[in-house]
PDB file of C-alpha atoms in Angstrom:
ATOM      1  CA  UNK F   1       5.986  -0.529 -19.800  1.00  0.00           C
ATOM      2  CA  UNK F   2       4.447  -3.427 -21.742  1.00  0.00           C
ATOM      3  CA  UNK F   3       2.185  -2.411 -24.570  1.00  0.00           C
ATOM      4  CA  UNK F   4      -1.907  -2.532 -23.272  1.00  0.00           C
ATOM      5  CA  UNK F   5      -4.142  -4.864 -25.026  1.00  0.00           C
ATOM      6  CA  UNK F   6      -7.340  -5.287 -25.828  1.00  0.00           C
ATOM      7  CA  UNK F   7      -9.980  -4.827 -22.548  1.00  0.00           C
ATOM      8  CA  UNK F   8     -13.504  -5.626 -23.144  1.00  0.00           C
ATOM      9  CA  UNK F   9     -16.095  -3.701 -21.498  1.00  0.00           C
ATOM     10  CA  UNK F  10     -19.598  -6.008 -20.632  1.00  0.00           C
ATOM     11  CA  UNK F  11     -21.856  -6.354 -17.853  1.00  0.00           C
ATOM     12  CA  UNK F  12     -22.904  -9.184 -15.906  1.00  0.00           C
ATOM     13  CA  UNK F  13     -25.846  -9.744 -14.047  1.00  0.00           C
ATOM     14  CA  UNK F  14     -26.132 -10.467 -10.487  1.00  0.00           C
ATOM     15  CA  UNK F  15     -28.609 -12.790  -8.632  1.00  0.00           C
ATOM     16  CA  UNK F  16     -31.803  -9.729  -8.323  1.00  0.00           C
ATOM     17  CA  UNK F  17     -31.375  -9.317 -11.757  1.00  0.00           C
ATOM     18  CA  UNK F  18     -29.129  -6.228 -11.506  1.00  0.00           C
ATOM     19  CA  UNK F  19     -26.951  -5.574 -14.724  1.00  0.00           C
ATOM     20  CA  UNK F  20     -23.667  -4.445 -13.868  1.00  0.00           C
ATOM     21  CA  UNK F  21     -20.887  -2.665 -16.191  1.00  0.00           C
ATOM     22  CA  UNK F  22     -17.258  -4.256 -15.939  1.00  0.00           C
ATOM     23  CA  UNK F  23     -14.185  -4.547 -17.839  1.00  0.00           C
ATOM     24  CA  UNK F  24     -12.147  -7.670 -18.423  1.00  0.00           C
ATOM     25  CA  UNK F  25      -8.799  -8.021 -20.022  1.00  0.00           C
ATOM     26  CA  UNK F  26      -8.637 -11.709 -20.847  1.00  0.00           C
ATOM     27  CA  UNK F  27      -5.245 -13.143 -19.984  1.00  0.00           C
ATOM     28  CA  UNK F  28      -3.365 -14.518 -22.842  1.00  0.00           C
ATOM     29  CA  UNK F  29      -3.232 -17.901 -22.966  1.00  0.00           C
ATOM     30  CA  UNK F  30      -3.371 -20.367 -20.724  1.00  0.00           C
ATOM     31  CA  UNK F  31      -4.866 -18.339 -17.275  1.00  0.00           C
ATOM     32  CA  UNK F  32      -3.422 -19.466 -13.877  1.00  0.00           C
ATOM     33  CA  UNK F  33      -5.377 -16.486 -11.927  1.00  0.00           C
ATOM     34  CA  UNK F  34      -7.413 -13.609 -11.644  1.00  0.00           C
ATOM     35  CA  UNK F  35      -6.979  -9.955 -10.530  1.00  0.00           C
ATOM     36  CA  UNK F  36     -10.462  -8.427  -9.733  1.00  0.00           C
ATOM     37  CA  UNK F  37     -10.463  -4.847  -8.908  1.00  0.00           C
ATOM     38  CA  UNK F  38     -12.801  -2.571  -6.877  1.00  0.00           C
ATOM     39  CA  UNK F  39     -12.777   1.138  -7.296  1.00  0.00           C
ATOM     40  CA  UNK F  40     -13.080   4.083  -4.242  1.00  0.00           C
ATOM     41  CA  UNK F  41     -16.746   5.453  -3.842  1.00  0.00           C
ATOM     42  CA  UNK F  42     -18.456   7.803  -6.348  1.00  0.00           C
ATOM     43  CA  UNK F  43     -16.045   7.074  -9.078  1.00  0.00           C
ATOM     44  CA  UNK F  44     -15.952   3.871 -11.360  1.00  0.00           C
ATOM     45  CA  UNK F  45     -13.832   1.820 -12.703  1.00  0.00           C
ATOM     46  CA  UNK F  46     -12.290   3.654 -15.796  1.00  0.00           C
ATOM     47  CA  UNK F  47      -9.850   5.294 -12.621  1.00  0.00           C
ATOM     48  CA  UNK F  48      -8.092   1.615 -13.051  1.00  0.00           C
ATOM     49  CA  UNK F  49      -8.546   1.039 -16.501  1.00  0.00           C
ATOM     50  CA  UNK F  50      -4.207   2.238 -16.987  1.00  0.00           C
ATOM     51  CA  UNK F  51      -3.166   0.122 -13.919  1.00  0.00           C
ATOM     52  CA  UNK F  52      -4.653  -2.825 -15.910  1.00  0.00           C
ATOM     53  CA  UNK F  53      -2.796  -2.353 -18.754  1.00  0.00           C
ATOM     54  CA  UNK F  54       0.078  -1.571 -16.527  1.00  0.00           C
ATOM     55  CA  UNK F  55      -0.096  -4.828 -14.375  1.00  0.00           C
ATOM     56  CA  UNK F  56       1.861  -7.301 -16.652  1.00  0.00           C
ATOM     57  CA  UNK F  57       0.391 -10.337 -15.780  1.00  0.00           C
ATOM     58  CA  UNK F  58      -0.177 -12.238 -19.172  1.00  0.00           C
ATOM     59  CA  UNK F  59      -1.808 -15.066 -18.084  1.00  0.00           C
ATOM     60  CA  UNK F  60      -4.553 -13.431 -15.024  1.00  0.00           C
ATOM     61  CA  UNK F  61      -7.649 -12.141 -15.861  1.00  0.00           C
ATOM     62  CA  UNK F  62      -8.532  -8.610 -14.938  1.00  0.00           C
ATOM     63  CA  UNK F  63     -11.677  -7.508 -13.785  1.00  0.00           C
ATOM     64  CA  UNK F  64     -13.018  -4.380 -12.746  1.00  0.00           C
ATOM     65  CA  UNK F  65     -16.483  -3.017 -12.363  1.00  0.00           C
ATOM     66  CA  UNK F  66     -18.693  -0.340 -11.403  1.00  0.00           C
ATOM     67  CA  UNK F  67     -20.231  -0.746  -8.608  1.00  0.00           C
ATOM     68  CA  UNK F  68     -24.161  -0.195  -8.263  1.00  0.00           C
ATOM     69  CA  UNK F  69     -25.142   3.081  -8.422  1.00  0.00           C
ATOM     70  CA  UNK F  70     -21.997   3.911  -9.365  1.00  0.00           C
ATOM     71  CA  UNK F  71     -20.529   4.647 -12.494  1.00  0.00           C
ATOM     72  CA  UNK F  72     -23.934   7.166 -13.784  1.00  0.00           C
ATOM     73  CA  UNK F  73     -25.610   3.584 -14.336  1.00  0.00           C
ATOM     74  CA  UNK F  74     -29.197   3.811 -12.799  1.00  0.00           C
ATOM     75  CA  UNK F  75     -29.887   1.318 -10.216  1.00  0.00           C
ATOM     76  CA  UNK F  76     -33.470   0.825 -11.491  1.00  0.00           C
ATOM     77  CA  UNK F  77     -35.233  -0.243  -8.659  1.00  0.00           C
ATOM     78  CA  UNK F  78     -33.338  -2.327  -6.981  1.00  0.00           C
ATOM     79  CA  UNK F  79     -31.763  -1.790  -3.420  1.00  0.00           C
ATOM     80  CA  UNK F  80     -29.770   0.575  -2.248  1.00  0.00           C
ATOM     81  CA  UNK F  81     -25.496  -0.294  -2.996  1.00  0.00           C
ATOM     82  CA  UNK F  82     -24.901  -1.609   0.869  1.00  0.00           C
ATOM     83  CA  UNK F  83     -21.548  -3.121   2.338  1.00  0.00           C
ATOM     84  CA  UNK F  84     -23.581  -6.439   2.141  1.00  0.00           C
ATOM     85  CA  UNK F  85     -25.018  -6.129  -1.213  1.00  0.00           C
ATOM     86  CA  UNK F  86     -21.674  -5.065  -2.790  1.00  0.00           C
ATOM     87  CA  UNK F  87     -20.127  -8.301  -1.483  1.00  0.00           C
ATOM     88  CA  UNK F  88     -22.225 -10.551  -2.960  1.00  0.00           C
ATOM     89  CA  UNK F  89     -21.793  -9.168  -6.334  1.00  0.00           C
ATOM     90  CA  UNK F  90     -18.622  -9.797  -5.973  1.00  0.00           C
ATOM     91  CA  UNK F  91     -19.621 -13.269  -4.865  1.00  0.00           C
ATOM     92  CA  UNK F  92     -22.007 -13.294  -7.948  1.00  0.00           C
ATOM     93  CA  UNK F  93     -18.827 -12.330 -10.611  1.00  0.00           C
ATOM     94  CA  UNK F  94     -16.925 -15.074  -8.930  1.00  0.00           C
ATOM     95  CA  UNK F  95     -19.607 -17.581  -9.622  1.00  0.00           C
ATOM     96  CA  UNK F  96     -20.148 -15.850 -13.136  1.00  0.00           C
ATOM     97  CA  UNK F  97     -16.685 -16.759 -14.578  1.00  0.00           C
ATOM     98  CA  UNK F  98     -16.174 -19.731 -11.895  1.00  0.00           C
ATOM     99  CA  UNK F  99     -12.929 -18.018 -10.559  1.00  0.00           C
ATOM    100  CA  UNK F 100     -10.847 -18.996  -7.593  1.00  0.00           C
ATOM    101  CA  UNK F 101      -8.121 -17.990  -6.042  1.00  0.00           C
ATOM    102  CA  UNK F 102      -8.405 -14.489  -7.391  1.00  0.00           C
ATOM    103  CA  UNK F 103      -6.164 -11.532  -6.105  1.00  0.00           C
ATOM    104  CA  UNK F 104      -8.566  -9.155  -5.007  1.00  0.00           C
ATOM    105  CA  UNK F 105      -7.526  -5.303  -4.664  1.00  0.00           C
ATOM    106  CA  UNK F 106      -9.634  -2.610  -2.979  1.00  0.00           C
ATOM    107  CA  UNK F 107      -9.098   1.259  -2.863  1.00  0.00           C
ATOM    108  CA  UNK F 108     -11.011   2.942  -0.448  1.00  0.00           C
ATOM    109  CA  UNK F 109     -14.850   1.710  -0.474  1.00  0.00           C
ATOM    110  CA  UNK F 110     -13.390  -1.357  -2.526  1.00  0.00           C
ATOM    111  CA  UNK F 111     -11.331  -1.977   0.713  1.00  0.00           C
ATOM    112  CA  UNK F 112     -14.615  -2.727   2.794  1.00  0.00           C
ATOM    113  CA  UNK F 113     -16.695  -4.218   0.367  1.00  0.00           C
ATOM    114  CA  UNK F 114     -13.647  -7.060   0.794  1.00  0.00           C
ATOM    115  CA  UNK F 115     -13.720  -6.841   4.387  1.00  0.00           C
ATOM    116  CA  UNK F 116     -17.277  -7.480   4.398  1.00  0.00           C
ATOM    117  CA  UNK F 117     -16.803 -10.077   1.827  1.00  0.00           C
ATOM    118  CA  UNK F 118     -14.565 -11.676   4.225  1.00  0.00           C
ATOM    119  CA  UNK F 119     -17.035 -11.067   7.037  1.00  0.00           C
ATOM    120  CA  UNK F 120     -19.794 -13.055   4.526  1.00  0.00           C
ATOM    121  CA  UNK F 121     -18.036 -15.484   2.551  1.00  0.00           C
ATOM    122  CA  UNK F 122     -14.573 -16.110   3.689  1.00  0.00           C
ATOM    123  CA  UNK F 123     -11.531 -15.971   1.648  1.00  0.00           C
ATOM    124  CA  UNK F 124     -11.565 -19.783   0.526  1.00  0.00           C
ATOM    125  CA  UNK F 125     -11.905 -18.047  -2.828  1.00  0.00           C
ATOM    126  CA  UNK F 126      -9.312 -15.416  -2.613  1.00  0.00           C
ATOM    127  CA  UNK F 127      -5.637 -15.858  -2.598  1.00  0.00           C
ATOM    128  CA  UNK F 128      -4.463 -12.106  -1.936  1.00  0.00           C
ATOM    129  CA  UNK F 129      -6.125  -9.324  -0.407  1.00  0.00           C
ATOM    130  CA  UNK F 130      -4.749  -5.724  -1.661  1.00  0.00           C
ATOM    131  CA  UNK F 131      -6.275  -2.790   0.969  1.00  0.00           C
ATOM    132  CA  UNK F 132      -5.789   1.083  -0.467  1.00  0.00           C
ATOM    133  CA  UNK F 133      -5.718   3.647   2.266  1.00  0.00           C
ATOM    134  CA  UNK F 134      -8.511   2.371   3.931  1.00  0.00           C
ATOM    135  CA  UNK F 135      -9.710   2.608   8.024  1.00  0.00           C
ATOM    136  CA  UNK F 136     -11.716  -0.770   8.797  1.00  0.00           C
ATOM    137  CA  UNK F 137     -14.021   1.080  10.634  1.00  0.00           C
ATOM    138  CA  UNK F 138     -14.881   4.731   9.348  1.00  0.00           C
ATOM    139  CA  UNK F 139     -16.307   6.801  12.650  1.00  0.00           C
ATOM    140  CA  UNK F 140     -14.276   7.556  15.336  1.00  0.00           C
ATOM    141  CA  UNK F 141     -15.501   6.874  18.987  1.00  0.00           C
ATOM    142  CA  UNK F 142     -14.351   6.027  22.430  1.00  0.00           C
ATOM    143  CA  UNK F 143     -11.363   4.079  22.150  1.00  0.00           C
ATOM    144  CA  UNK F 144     -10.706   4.327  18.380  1.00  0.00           C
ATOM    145  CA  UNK F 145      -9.441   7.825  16.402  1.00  0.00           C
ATOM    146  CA  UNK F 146      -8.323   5.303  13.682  1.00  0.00           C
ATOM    147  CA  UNK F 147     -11.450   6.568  11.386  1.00  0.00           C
ATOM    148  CA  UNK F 148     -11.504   9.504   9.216  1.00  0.00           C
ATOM    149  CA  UNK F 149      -9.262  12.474  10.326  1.00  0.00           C
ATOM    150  CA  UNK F 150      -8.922  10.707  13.825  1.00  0.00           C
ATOM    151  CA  UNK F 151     -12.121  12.622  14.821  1.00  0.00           C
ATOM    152  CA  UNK F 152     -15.044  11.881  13.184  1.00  0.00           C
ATOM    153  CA  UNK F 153     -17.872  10.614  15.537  1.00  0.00           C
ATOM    154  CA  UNK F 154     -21.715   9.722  15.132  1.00  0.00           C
ATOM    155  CA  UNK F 155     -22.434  13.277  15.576  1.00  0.00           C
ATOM    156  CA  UNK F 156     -19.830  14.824  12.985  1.00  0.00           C
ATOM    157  CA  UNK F 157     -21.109  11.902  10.783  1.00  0.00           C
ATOM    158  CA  UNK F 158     -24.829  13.037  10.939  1.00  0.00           C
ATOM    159  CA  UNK F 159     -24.116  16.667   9.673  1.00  0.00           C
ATOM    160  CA  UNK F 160     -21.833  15.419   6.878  1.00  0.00           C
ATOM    161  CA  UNK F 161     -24.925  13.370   5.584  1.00  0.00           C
ATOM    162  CA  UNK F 162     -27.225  16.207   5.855  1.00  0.00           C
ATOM    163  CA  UNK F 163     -25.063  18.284   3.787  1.00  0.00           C
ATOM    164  CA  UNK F 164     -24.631  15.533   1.529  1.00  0.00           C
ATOM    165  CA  UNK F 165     -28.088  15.589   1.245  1.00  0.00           C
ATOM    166  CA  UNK F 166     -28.499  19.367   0.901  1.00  0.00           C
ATOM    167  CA  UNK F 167     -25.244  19.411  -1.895  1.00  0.00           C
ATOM    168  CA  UNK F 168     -23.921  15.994  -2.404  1.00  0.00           C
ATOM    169  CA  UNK F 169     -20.863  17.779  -4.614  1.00  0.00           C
ATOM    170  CA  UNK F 170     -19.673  20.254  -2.442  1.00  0.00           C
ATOM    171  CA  UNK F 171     -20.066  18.075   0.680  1.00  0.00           C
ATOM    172  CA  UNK F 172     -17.740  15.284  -0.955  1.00  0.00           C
ATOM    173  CA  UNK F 173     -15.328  18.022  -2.084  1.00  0.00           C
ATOM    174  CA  UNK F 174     -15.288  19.457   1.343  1.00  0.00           C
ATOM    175  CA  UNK F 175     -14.703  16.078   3.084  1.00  0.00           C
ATOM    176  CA  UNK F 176     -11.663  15.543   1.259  1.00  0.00           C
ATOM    177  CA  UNK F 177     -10.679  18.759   1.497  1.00  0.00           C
ATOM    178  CA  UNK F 178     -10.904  19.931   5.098  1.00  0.00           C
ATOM    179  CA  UNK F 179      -8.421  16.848   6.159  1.00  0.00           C
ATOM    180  CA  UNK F 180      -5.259  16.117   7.005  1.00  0.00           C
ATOM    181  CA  UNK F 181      -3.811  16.955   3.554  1.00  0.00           C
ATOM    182  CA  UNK F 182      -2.588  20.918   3.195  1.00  0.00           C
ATOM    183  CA  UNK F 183      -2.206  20.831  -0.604  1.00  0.00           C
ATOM    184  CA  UNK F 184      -6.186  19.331  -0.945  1.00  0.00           C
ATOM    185  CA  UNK F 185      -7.500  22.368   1.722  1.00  0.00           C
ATOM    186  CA  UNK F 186      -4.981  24.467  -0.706  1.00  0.00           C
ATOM    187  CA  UNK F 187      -6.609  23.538  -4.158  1.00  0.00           C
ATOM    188  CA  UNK F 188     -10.036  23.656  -3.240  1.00  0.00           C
ATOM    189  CA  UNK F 189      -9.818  27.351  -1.372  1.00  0.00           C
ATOM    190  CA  UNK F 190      -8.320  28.449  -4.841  1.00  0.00           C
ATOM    191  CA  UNK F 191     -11.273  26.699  -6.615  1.00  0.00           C
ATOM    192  CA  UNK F 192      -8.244  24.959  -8.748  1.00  0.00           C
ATOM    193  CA  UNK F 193      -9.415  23.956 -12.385  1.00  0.00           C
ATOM    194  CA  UNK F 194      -8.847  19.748 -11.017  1.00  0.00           C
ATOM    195  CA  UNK F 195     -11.725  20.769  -8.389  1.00  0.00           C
ATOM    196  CA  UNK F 196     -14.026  22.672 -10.733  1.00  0.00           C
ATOM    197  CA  UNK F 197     -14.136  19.421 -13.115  1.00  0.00           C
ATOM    198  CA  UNK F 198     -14.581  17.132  -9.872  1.00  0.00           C
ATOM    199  CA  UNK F 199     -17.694  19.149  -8.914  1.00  0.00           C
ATOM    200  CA  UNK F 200     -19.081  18.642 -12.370  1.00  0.00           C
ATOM    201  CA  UNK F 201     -18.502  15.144 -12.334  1.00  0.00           C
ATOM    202  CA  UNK F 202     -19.831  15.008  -9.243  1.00  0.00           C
ATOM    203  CA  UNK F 203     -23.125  17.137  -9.811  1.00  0.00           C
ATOM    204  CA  UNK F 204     -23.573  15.010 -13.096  1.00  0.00           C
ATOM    205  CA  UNK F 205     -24.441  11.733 -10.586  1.00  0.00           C
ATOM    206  CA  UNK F 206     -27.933  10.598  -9.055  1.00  0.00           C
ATOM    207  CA  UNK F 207     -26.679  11.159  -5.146  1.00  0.00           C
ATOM    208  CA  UNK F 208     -29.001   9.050  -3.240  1.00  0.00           C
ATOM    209  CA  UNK F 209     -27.370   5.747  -4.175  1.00  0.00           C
ATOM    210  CA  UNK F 210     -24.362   6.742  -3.454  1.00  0.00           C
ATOM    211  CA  UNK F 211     -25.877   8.851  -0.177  1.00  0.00           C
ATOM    212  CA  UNK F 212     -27.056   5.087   0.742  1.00  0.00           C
ATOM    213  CA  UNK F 213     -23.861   3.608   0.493  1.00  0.00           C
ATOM    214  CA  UNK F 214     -22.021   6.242   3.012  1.00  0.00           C
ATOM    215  CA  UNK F 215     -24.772   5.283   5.174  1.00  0.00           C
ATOM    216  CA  UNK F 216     -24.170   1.666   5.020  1.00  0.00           C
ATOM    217  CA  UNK F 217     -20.359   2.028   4.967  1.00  0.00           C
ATOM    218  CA  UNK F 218     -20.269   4.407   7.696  1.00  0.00           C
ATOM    219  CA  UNK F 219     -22.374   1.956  10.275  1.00  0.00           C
ATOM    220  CA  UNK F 220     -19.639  -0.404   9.110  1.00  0.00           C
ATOM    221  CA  UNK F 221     -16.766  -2.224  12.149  1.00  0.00           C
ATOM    222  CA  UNK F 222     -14.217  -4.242  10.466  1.00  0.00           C
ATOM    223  CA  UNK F 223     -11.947  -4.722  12.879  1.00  0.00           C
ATOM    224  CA  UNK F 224     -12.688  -8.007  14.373  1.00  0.00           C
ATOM    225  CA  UNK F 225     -12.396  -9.106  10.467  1.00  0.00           C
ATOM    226  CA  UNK F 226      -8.622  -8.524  10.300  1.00  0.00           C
ATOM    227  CA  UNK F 227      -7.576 -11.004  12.591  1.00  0.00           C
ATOM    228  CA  UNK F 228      -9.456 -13.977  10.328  1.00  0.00           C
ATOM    229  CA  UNK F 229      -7.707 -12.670   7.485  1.00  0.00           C
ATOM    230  CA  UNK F 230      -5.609 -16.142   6.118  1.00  0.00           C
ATOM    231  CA  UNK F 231      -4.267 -15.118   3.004  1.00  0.00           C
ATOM    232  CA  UNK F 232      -1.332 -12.863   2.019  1.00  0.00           C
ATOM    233  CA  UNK F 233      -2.071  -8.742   2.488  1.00  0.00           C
ATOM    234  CA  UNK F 234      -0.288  -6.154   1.183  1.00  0.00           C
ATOM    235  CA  UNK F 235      -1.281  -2.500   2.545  1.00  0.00           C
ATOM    236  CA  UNK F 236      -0.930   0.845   0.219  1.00  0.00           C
ATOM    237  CA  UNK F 237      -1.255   3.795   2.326  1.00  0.00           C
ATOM    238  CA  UNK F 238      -0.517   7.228   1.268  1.00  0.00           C
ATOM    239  CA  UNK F 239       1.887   9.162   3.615  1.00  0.00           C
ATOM    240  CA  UNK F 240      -0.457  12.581   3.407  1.00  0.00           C
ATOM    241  CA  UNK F 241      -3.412  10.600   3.179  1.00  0.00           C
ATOM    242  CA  UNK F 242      -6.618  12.991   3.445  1.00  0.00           C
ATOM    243  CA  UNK F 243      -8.144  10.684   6.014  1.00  0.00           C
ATOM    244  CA  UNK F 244      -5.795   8.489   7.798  1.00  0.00           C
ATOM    245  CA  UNK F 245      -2.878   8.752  10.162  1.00  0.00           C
ATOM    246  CA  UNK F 246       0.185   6.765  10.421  1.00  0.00           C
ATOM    247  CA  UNK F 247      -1.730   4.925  13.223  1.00  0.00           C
ATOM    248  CA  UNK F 248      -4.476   3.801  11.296  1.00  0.00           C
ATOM    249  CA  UNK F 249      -2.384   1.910   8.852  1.00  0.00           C
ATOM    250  CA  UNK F 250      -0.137   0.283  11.291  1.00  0.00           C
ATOM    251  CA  UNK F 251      -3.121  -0.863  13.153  1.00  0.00           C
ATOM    252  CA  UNK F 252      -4.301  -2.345  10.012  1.00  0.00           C
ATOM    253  CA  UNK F 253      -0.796  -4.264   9.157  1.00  0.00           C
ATOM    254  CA  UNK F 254      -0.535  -5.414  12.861  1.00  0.00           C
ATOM    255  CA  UNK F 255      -4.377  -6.338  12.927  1.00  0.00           C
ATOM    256  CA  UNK F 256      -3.525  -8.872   9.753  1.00  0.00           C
ATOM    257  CA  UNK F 257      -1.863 -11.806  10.488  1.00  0.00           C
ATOM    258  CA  UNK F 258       0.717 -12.420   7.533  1.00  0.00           C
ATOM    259  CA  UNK F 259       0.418  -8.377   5.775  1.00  0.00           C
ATOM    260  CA  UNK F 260       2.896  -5.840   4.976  1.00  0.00           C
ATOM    261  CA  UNK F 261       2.672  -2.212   4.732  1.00  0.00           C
ATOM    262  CA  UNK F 262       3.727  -0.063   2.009  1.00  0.00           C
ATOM    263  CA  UNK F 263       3.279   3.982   3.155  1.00  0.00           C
ATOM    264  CA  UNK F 264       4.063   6.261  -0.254  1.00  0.00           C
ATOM    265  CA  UNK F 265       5.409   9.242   1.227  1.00  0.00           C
ATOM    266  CA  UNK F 266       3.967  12.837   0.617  1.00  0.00           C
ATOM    267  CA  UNK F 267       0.791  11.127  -1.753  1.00  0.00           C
ATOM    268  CA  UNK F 268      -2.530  11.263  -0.497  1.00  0.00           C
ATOM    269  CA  UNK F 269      -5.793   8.730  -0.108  1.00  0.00           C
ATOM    270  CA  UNK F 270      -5.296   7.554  -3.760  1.00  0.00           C
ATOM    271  CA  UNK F 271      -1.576   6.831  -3.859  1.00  0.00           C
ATOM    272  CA  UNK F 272      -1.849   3.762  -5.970  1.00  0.00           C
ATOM    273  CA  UNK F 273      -2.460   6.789  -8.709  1.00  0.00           C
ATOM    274  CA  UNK F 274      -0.074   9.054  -7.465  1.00  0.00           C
ATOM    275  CA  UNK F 275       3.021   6.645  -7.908  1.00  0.00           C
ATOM    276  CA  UNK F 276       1.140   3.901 -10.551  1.00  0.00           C
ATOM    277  CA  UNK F 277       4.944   2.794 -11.616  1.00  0.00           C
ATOM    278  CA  UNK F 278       6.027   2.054  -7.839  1.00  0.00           C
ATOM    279  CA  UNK F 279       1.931   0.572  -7.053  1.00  0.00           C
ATOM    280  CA  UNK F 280       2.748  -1.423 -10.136  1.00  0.00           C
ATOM    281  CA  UNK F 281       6.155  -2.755  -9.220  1.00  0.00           C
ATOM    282  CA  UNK F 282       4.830  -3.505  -5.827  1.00  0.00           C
ATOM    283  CA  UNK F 283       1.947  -5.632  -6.804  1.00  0.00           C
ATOM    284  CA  UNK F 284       3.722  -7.840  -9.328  1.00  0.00           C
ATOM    285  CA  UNK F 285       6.393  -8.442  -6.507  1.00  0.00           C
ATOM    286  CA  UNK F 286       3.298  -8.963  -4.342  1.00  0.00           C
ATOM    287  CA  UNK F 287       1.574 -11.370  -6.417  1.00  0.00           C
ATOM    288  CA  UNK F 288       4.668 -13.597  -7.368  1.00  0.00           C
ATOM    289  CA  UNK F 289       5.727 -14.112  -3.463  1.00  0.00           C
ATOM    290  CA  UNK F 290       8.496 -11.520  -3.531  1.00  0.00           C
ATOM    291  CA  UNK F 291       6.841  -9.543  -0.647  1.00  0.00           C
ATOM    292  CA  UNK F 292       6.216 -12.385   1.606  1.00  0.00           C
ATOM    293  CA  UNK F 293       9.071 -14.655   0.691  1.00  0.00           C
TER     294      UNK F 293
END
């Protein structure tokens, strides 16, 4: 594993004046590219800080961020952290530090903020996409069980955000719980010590940002997105994903015109955590050509 060095953490500031918090390793030396990096919802970007050190790409630049209202920074009065709005700060970051042709990786809600940044801008600025266990459209409905747990419809949606509203914590615990994982159902009936910390975390947040974003996310339909997709995609599902079936991810891979799908077996919604040295191997392999030579 090559030794980390140094990340510097900043903020920038996007165009309605909303200060962000990032971190950026500078590549050393002479930089051919740039790896920006979008974490899942309600957590931040410290979750990738150790794949950034990991990723040993000496001459890309490595951002990640946290997102507004993310991160326990207060949003101060400016709108609420849509799909939309999300996308153009990354927009904004790209214009910040004038970078093109940056590899662009997404877990979770970082997976549609791209897709909607494809929707918006295109990916004339992008030269890989990577998509975490992601569905490109959330809700379930006639015609499509690729969303969360294959049935999760307007009116399941609408009492999840009630109880999100009522306990924003146990709601999100529950959510990942209650799926298609046994050992997550396991761990929170037994109140495990890893799920007592996550409600802490959890409780410690302001929820209606973040209550916001489900909203916006949720009213979300990516799929006619995939098929515009020009640039390389490489897909990181976990095999006992929480939220997604089998299905889901090959509809993704076969949706995408020149993608291919890596499923971690027995790992769930965050498997790029779960097996970092295999995520690692596969992204390095991924952003020299290997996977789509």
């Amino acid at each position: 594993m090559p030794a980390p060095h140094a990340m510097a953490e900043n903020h920038f500031q996007t165009h309605d004046g909303v200060s962000l918090f990032y971190r950026h390793r500078p590549a050393r030396g002479h930089r051919r590219g740039a790896v920006v990096m979008f974490h899942r919802g309600h957590e931040h970007s410290g979750r990738l800080a150790h794949l950034i050190d990991e990723l040993d790409l000496p001459d890309f630049d490595f951002f990640a961020w946290d997102a507004r209202g993310h991160g326990g920074h207060p949003l101060k009065g400016a709108g609420a952290p849509t799909a939309e709005r999300m996308a153009r700060d990354l927009q904004n970051l790209l214009d910040h530090y004038r970078l093109d042709q940056a590899v662009a990786v997404g877990h979770s809600m970082g997976a549609l903020t791209l897709w909607q940044y494809l929707r918006d801008f295109g990916d004339s600025r992008l030269s890989r996409l990577v998509f975490i266990d992601q569905s490109p459209r959330l809700l379930t409905g006639e015609g499509w069980q690729g969303g969360i747990y294959g049935d999760f419809g307007p009116e399941r949606s609408a009492t999840f955000m009630a109880e999100l509203q009522q306990d924003f914590a146990e709601a999100v615990l529950r959510l990942v719980a209650l799926g298609h994982n046994p050992q997550a159902r396991a761990l929170y009936q037994e109140n495990a010590k890893g799920i007592q910390l996550a409600r802490e975390r959890l409780r410690a947040l302001d929820p209606q940002p973040l209550i916001d974003c489900w909203a916006s996310l949720t009213a979300a339909d990516y799929r006619d997105v995939l098929a515009g997709i020009g640039i390389p995609a490489l897909l990181v599902y976990g095999g006992a994903s929480n939220f997604y079936s089998a299905g889901t991810a090959q509809y993704v891979r076969d949706s995408i015109p020149n993608a291919v799908l890596h499923t971690y077996p027995d790992v769930d919604h965050a498997p790029h955590l779960w097996e970092r040295e295999r995520f690692v191997r596969d992204v390095l392999d991924f952003v020299s050509g290997g996977s789509h030579g």
